[in-house]
CSV table of C-alpha atoms in Angstrom, one decimal:
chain,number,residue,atom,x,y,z
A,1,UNK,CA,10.9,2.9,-44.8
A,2,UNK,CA,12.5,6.7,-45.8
A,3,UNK,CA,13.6,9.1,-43.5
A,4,UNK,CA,16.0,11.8,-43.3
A,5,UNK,CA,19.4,10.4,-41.8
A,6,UNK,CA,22.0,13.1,-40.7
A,7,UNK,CA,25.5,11.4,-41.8
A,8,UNK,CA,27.8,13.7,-39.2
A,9,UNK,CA,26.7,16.5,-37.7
A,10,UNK,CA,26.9,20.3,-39.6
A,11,UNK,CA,25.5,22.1,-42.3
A,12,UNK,CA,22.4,21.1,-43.8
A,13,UNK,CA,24.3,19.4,-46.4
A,14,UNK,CA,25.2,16.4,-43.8
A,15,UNK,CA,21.3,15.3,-44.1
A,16,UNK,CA,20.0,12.7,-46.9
A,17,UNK,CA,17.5,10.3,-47.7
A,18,UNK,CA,17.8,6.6,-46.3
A,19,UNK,CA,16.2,3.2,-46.2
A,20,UNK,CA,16.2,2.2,-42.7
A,21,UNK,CA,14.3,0.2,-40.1
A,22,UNK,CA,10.7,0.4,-39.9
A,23,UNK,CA,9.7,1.7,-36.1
A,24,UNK,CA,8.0,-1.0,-33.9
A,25,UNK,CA,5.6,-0.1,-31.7
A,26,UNK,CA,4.7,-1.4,-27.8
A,27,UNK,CA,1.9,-1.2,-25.4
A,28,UNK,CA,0.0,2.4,-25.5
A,29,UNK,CA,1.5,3.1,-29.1
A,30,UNK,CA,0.4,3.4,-32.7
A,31,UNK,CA,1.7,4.0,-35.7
A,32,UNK,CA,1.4,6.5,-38.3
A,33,UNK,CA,2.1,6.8,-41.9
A,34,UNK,CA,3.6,10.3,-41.8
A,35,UNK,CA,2.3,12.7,-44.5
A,36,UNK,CA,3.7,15.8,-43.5
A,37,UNK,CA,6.1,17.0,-40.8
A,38,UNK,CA,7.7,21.0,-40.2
A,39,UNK,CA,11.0,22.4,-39.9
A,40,UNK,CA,11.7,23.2,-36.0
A,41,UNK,CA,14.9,24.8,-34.6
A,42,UNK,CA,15.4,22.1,-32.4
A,43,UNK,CA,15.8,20.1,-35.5
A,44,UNK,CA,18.5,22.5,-36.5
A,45,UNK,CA,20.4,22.2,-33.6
A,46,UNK,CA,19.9,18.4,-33.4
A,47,UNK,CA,21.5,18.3,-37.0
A,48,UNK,CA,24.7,20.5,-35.7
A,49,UNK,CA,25.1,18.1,-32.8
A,50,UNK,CA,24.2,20.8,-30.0
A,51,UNK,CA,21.0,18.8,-28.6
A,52,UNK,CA,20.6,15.0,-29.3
A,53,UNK,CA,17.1,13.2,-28.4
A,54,UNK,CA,16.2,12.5,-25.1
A,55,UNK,CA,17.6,8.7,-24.2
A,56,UNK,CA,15.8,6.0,-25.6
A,57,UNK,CA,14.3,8.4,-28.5
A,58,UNK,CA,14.9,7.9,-32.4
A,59,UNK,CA,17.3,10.1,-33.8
A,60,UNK,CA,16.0,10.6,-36.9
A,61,UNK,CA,15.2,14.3,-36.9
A,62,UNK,CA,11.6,15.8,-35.9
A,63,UNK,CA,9.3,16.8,-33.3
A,64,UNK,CA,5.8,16.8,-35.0
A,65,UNK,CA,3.9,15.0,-37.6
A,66,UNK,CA,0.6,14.6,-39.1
A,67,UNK,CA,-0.8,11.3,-41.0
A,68,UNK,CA,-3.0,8.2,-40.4
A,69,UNK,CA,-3.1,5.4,-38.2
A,70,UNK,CA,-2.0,2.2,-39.4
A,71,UNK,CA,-1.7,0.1,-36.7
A,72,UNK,CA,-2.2,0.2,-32.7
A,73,UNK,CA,-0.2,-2.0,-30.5
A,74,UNK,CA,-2.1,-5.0,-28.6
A,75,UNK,CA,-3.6,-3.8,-25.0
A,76,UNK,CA,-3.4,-0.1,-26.0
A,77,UNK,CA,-6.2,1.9,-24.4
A,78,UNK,CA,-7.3,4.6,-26.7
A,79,UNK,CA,-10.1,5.6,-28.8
A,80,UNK,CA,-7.9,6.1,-31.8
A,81,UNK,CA,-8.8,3.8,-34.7
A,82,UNK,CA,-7.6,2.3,-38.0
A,83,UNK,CA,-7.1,5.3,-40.6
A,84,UNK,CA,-7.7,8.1,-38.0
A,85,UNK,CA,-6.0,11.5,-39.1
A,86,UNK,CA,-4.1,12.6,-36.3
A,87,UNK,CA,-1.7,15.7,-35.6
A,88,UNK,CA,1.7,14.7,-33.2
A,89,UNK,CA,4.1,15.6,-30.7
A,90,UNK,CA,7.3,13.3,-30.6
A,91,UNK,CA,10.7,13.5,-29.0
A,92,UNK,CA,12.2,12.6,-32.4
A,93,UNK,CA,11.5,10.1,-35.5
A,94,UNK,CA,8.9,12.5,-37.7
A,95,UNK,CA,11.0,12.8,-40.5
A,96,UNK,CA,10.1,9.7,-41.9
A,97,UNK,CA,7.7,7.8,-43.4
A,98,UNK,CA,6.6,6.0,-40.5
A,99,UNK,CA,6.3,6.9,-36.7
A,100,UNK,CA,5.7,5.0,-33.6
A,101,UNK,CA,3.9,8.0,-31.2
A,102,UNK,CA,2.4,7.1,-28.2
A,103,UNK,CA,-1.5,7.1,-28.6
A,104,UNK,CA,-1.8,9.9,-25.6
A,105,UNK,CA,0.5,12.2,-27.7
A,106,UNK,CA,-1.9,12.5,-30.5
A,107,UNK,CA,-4.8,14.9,-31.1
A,108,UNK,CA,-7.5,14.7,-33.9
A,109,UNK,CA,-7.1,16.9,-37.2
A,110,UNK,CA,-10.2,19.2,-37.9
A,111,UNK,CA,-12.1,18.0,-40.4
A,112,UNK,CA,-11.2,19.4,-43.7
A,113,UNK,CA,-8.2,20.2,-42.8
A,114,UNK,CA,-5.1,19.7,-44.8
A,115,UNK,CA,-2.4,17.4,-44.4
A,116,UNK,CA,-0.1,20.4,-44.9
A,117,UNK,CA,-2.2,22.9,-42.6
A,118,UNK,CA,-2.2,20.5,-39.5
A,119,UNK,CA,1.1,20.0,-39.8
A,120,UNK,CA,2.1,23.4,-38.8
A,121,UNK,CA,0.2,23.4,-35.9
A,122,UNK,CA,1.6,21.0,-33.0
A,123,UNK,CA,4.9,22.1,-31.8
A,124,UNK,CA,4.4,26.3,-32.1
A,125,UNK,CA,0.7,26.3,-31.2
A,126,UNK,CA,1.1,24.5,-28.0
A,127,UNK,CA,4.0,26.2,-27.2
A,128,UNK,CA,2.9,29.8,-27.5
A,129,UNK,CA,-0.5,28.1,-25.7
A,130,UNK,CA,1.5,26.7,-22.9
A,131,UNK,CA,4.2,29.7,-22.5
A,132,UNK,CA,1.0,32.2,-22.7
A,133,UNK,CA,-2.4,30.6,-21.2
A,134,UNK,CA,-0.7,27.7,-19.0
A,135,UNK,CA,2.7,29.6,-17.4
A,136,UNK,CA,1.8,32.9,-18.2
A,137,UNK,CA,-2.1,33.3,-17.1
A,138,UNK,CA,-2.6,35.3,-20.3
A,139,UNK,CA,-6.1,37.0,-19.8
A,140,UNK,CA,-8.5,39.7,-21.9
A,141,UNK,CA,-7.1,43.3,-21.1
A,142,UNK,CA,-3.5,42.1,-20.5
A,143,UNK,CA,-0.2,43.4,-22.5
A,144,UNK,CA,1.8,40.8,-24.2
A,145,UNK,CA,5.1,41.2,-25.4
A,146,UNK,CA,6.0,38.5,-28.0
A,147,UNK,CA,9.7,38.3,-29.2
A,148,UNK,CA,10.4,36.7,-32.6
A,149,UNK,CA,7.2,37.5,-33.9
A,150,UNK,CA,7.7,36.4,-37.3
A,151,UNK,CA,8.7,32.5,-36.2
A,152,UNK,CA,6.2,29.9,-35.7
A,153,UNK,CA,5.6,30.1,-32.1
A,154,UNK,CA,5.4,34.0,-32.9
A,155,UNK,CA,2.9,34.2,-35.2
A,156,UNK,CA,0.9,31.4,-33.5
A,157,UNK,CA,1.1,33.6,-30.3
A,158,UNK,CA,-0.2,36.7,-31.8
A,159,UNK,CA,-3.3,34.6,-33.1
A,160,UNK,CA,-3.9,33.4,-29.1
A,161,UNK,CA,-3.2,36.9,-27.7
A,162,UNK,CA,-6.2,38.2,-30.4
A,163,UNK,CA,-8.4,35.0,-29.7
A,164,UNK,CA,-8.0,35.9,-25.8
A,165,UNK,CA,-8.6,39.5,-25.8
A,166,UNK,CA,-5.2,40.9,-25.0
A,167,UNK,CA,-2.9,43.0,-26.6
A,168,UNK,CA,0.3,41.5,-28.4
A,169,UNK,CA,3.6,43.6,-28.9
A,170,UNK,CA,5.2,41.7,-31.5
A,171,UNK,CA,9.1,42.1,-31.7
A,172,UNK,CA,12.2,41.8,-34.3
A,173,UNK,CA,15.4,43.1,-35.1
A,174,UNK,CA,14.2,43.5,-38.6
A,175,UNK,CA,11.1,46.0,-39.6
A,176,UNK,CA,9.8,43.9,-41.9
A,177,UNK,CA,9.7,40.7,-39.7
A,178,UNK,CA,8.3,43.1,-37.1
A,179,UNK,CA,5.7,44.1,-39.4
A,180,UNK,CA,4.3,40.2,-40.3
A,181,UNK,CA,3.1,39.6,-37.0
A,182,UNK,CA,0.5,42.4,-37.9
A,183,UNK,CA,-2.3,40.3,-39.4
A,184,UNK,CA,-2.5,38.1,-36.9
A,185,UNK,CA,-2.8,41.4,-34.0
A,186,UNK,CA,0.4,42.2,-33.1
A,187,UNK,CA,1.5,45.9,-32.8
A,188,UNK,CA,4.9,45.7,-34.5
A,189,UNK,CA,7.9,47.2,-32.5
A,190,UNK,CA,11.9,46.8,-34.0
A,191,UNK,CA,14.3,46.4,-31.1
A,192,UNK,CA,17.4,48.3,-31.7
A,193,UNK,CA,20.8,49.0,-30.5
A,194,UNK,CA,19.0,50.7,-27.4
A,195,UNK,CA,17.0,47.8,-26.2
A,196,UNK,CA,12.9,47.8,-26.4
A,197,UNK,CA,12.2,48.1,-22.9
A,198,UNK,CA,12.3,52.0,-23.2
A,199,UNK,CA,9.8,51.6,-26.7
A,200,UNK,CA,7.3,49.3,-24.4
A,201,UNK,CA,7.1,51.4,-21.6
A,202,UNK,CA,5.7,53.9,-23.9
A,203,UNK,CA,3.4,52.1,-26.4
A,204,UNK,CA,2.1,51.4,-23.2
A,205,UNK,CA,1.6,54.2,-20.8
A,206,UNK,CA,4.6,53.0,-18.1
A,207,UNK,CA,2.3,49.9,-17.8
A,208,UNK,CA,4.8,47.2,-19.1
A,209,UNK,CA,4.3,43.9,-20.4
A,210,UNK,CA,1.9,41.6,-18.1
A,211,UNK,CA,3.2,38.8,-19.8
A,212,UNK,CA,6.4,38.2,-21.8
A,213,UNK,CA,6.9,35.3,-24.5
A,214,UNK,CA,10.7,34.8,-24.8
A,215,UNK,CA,12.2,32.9,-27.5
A,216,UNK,CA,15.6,34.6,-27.4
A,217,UNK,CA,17.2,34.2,-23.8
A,218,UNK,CA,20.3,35.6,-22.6
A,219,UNK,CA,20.2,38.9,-25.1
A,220,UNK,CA,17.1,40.0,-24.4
A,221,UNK,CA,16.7,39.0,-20.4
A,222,UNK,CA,17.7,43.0,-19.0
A,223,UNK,CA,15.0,44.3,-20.9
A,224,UNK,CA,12.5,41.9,-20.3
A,225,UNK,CA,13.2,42.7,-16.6
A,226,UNK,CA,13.4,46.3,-17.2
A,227,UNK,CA,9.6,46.5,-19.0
A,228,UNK,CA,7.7,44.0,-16.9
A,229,UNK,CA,4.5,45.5,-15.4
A,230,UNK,CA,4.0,44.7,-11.8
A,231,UNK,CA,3.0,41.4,-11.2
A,232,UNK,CA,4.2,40.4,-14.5
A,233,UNK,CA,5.7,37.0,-16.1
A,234,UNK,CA,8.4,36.3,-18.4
A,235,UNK,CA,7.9,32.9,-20.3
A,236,UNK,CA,11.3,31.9,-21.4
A,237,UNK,CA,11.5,28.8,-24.4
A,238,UNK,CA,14.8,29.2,-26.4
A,239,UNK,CA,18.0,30.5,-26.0
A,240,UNK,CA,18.7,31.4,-30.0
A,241,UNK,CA,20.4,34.9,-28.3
A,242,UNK,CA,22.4,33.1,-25.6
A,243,UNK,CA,22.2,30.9,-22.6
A,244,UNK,CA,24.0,33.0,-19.9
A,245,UNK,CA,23.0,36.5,-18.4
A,246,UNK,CA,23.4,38.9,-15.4
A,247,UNK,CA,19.8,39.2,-13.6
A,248,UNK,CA,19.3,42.5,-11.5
A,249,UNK,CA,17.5,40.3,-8.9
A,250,UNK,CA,16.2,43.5,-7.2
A,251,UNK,CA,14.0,45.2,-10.5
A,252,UNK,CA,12.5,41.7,-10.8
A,253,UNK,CA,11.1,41.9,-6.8
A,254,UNK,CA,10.6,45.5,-7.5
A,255,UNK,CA,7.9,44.7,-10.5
A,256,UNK,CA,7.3,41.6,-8.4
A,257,UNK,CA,8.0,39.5,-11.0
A,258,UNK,CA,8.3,35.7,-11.8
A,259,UNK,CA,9.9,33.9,-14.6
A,260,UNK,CA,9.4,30.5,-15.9
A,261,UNK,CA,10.9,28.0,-18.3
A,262,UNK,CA,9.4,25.5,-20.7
A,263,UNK,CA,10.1,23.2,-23.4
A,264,UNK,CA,7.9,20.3,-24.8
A,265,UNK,CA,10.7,18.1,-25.9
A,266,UNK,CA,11.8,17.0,-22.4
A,267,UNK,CA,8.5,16.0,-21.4
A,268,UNK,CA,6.9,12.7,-20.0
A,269,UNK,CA,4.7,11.3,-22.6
A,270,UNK,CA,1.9,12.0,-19.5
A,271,UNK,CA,3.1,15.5,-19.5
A,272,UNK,CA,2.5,16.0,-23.0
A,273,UNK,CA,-0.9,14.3,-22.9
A,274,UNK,CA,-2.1,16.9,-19.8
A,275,UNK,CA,-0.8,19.9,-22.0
A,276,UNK,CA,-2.2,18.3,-25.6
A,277,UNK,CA,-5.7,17.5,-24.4
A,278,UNK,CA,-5.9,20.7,-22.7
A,279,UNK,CA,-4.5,22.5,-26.0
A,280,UNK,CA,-7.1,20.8,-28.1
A,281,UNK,CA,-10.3,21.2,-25.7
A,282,UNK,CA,-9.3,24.6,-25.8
A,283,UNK,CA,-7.9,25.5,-29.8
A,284,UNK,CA,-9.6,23.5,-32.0
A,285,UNK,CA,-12.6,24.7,-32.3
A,286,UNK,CA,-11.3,28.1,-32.5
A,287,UNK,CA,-9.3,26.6,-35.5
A,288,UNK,CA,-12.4,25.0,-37.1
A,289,UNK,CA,-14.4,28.5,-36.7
A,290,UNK,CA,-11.1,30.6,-38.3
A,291,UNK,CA,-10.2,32.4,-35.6
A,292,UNK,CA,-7.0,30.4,-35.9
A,293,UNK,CA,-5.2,29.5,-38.3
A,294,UNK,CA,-1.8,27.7,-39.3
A,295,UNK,CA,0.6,30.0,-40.7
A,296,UNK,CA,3.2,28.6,-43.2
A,297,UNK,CA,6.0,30.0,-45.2
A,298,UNK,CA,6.6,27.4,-47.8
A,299,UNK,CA,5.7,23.5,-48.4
A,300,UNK,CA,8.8,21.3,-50.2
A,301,UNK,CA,9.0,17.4,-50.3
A,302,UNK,CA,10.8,15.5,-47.8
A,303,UNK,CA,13.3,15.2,-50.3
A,304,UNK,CA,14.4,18.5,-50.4
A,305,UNK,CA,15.2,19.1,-46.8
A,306,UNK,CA,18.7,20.3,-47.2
A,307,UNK,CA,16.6,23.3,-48.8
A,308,UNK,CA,14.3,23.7,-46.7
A,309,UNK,CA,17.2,23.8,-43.4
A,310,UNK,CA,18.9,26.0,-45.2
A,311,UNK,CA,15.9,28.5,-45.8
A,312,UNK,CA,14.9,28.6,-41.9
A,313,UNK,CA,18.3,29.2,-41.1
A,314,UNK,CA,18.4,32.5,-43.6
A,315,UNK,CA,16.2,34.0,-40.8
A,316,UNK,CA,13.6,34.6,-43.6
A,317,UNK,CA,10.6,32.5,-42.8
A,318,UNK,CA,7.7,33.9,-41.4
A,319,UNK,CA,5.7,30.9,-39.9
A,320,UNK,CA,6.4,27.6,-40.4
A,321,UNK,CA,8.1,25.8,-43.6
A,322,UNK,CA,6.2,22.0,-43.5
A,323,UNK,CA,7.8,18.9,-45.5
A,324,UNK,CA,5.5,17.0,-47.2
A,325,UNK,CA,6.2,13.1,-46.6
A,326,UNK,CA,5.1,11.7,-50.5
């Protein structure tokens, strides 16, 4: 089969197309012919050598994939079948035209649904579902505050704070990336040199944020602390502003606060399967009635994924940029 090798680690210009090894598959597997697959950050910082796969995991590049199945390994106990379309979650391998995944990890597509659409749904809609619903306790009423707004898991949260009933505060250093969270509910609000706790205190009457969605880390954890409303939760899954910061242990008991950390990558395949189904009893029929919706930036061939790295690192995507897998 094709996949995306990445010769040494660096710029985007270290990845290329490659014969290599079709993927076998074991007991509780099956395997997909990929048709599409999306552009994650961890994939970025795979490439640059700064998180390789979990042991025993391809490292071909990619965390999510849609296509059909082609095959199911002997004595695997599923109700998947022979040219099901199915969306993914994977520890690694999705850029490629094949994928072993095990059969747990996969959830059905809606129907009519493109190849294209569902594949911009796994990795940021469980996410912001898991960082908001699962850790945070997300209800109707409640303030969100959702950093990186414009990104995948931004976008996708905003649609999940509107399909709950709460209110979203959609952050970004940049008005305009501040702004595109807007038609999916968020309030816009640009964080500046002076922080945004001070601006969240007031768009929301010295309330705070019940609960926070934090891609960034490090850079932004005094403020999240600062503009937490009592009782409140920060949900931290990246670290794209730093890994290390000073906590003021004493505002956090003062609001009462908790904070929590989550990435899907790392899970147990029986992990995954717990979140997944409970992702899909709960999303997909808010996808099939519109009230979701994938949200994608741009669609290029597999074979242009030095171009299409190179565009999510410009910090210009709003959504998700998916690869088709021709």
């Amino acid at each position: 089969m094709r996949a995306v090798v990445v010769t040494q680690p660096g710029a985007p210009e270290v990845m290329a197309m490659a014969d290599v090894p079709d993927p076998a598959i074991g007991r509780g597997e099956v395997l997909l012919r990929v048709r599409a697959t999306a552009v994650n950050r961890a994939d970025i910082m795979q490439r640059r050598g700064l998180y390789p796969p979990p042991p025993g995991v391809s490292d071909v590049l990619g965390l999510e994939a849609v296509g059909e199945v082609v095959d199911i390994a002997p004595g695997t106990d599923t109700t998947l079948r022979i040219g099901d379309r199915v969306m993914c979650l994977v520890g690694g391998g999705a850029y490629a035209e094949l994928l072993a995944v095990p059969a747990c990890n996969c959830m059905p597509i809606p129907d009519g649904m493109s190849w294209t659409d569902a594949a911009a749904i796994p990795e940021v809609f469980i996410t912001a579902y898991q960082g908001l619903v699962r850790l945070g306790g997300l209800c109707a009423g409640d303030v969100a505050l959702v950093h990186s707004v414009a990104s995948g898991v931004g976008t996708a949260a905003a649609q999940i704070c509107r399909a709950i009933g709460a209110r979203c505060i959609g952050t970004s250093r940049s008005p305009g990336r501040a702004a595109a969270g807007e038609p999916y509910g968020a309030e816009p609000l640009v964080v500046g040199g002076d922080g945004f706790a001070p601006a969240v205190q007031e768009m929301t009457g010295a309330h705070g944020a019940d609960v926070i969605l934090d891609l960034v880390g490090a850079k932004y954890l005094h403020d999240n602390v600062a503009c937490l409303a009592r009782g409140g939760r920060i949900v931290l899954t990246g670290l794209v502003g730093g890994r290390r910061a000073e906590l003021d242990m004493g505002a956090l008991l003062a609001a009462q606060g908790t904070i929590a950390a989550s990435t899907l990558r790392g899970r147990s395949t029986e992990e995954k399967a717990l979140i997944m189904g409970e992702f899909a009893h709960w999303a997909m029929p808010l996808f099939e009635d519109g009230v979701l919706s994938p949200v994608i930036d741009r669609v290029v061939a597999m074979d242009d994924v030095v171009a299409a790295h190179a565009h999510v690192e410009a910090d210009a995507v709003v959504g998700k940029v998916v690869m088709r897998v021709d």
